[in-house]
C-alpha angles and dihedrals in degrees: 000000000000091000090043088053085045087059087044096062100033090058096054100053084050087061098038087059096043088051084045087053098047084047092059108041083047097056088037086057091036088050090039093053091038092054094037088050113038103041090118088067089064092055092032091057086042093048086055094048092054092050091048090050092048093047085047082050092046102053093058097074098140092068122107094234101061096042076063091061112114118242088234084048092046094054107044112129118266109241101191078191120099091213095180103053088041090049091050080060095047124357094196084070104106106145136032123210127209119184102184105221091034135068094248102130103136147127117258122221141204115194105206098226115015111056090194094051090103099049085072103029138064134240083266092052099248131127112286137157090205078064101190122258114270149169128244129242093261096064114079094212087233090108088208095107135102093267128354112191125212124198128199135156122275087227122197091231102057095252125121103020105336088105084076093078085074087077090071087073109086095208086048090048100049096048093051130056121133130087128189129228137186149175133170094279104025149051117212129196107184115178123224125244111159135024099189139180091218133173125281087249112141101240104197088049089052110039115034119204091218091070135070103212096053102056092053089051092061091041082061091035095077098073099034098041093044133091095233113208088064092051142086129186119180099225090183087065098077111224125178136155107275085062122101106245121201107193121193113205128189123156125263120248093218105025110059100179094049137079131212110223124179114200129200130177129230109263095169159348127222084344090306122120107265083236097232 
């Protein structure tokens, strides 16, 4: 009896130490995924904080300290990013992007030497299969060239730039057309005049921003290199190829050897007219 109550007990320690296991390596992948997809809510809440703060500053504006205020202080962008704390998580963050309608409300990264990291990585730089929208080597980050092109997943469960897909719908399409861009030092609107199912063409292989010709020629490119009935582009919103282009790029579910882009002009910088 005594060695059949020993077993006992020793059996059950066994399990409780399996079920402790389980419990562990569960609660090590849910606080992994949890870090690696929802870094955006730390800098989002921030983001709200800030402008709190700025509206309680700005309604003060009897006081002598902010009378004192200079105009080019005044005036300096608001950047609802806190760029610093986000940069000591990942360096490789440079840009946030903001589509207004969707859920898109992510950083944006540039790895400085393997255009494909991010595909695979999150915006903390660990293993994901989400990856984090980014930009490649061929784009400067300035966002003040002829077309900078941003890449994110077409996830299943709505999250990086599925959200694009929206676009296909023309009533979508038509109520909303402004995306938000910043970096450390600007705030970008851009208006949107196309959503797309476009080639797989690489478009910064084919058209180089460097070159005239070829920014006319994707320009162009929209209406000959698209499958139309799964397209829109606003001909009432002018585009030519001295303007500043921000292209947004996912796969397609159904069409494999397409990509859905969804394009937007520069409006304007800082809340300044983008001049073009």
């Amino acid at each position: 009896m005594k060695k059949n109550s020993n077993v006992i007990f020793l059996s059950g320690i066994l399990v409780a130490a399996i079920f402790a296991g389980i419990g562990s390596y569960s609660f090590a992948n849910y606080s992994r995924e949890k870090e690696e997809t929802n870094i955006e809510e730390d800098f989002v809440q921030e983001s709200t904080n800030e402008q709190s703060a700025q509206t309680a500053l700005a309604t003060t504006q009897n006081s002598v300290e902010v009378n004192k205020i200079d105009k080019s202080e005044a005036s300096a962008p608001v950047i609802p990013v806190d760029f610093d704390k986000l940069q000591k998580t990942n360096p490789d963050i440079f840009a946030w992007i903001n589509v207004p309608g969707t859920k898109i409300d992510y950083p944006i990264a540039q790895h400085p030497t393997d255009d494909g990291y991010y595909l695979k990585h999150g915006a903390n730089g660990m293993s994901s299969s989400h990856g984090c929208p980014y930009i490649e080597l061929c784009d400067t980050g300035s966002f003040k060239e002829f077309n900078t092109v941003v890449y994110g997943h077409n996830m299943k469960d709505g999250s990086m730039f599925a959200g694009l897909h929206s676009f296909e719908d023309k009533d979508f399409f038509n109520k909303h057309r402004e995306v938000k861009v910043y970096t450390k030092e600007h705030a970008f609107t851009y208006k949107i005049f196309g959503a797309v199912m476009y080639s797989d063409a690489h478009i910064p292989y084919y058209y180089n921003d460097n070159i005239e010709s070829d920014r006319t020629a994707f320009i162009k490119s929209l209406t000959t290199d698209s499958v139309a009935d799964r397209s829109y582009i606003d001909k009432d919103v002018k585009v030519t190829k001295d303007n500043y282009i921000l292209t947004l790029s996912t796969c397609d579910a159904k069409l494999r050897n397409n990509r859905y882009i969804v394009l937007a002009v520069l409006t304007e910088i800082d809340g300044q007219s983008a001049g073009k």
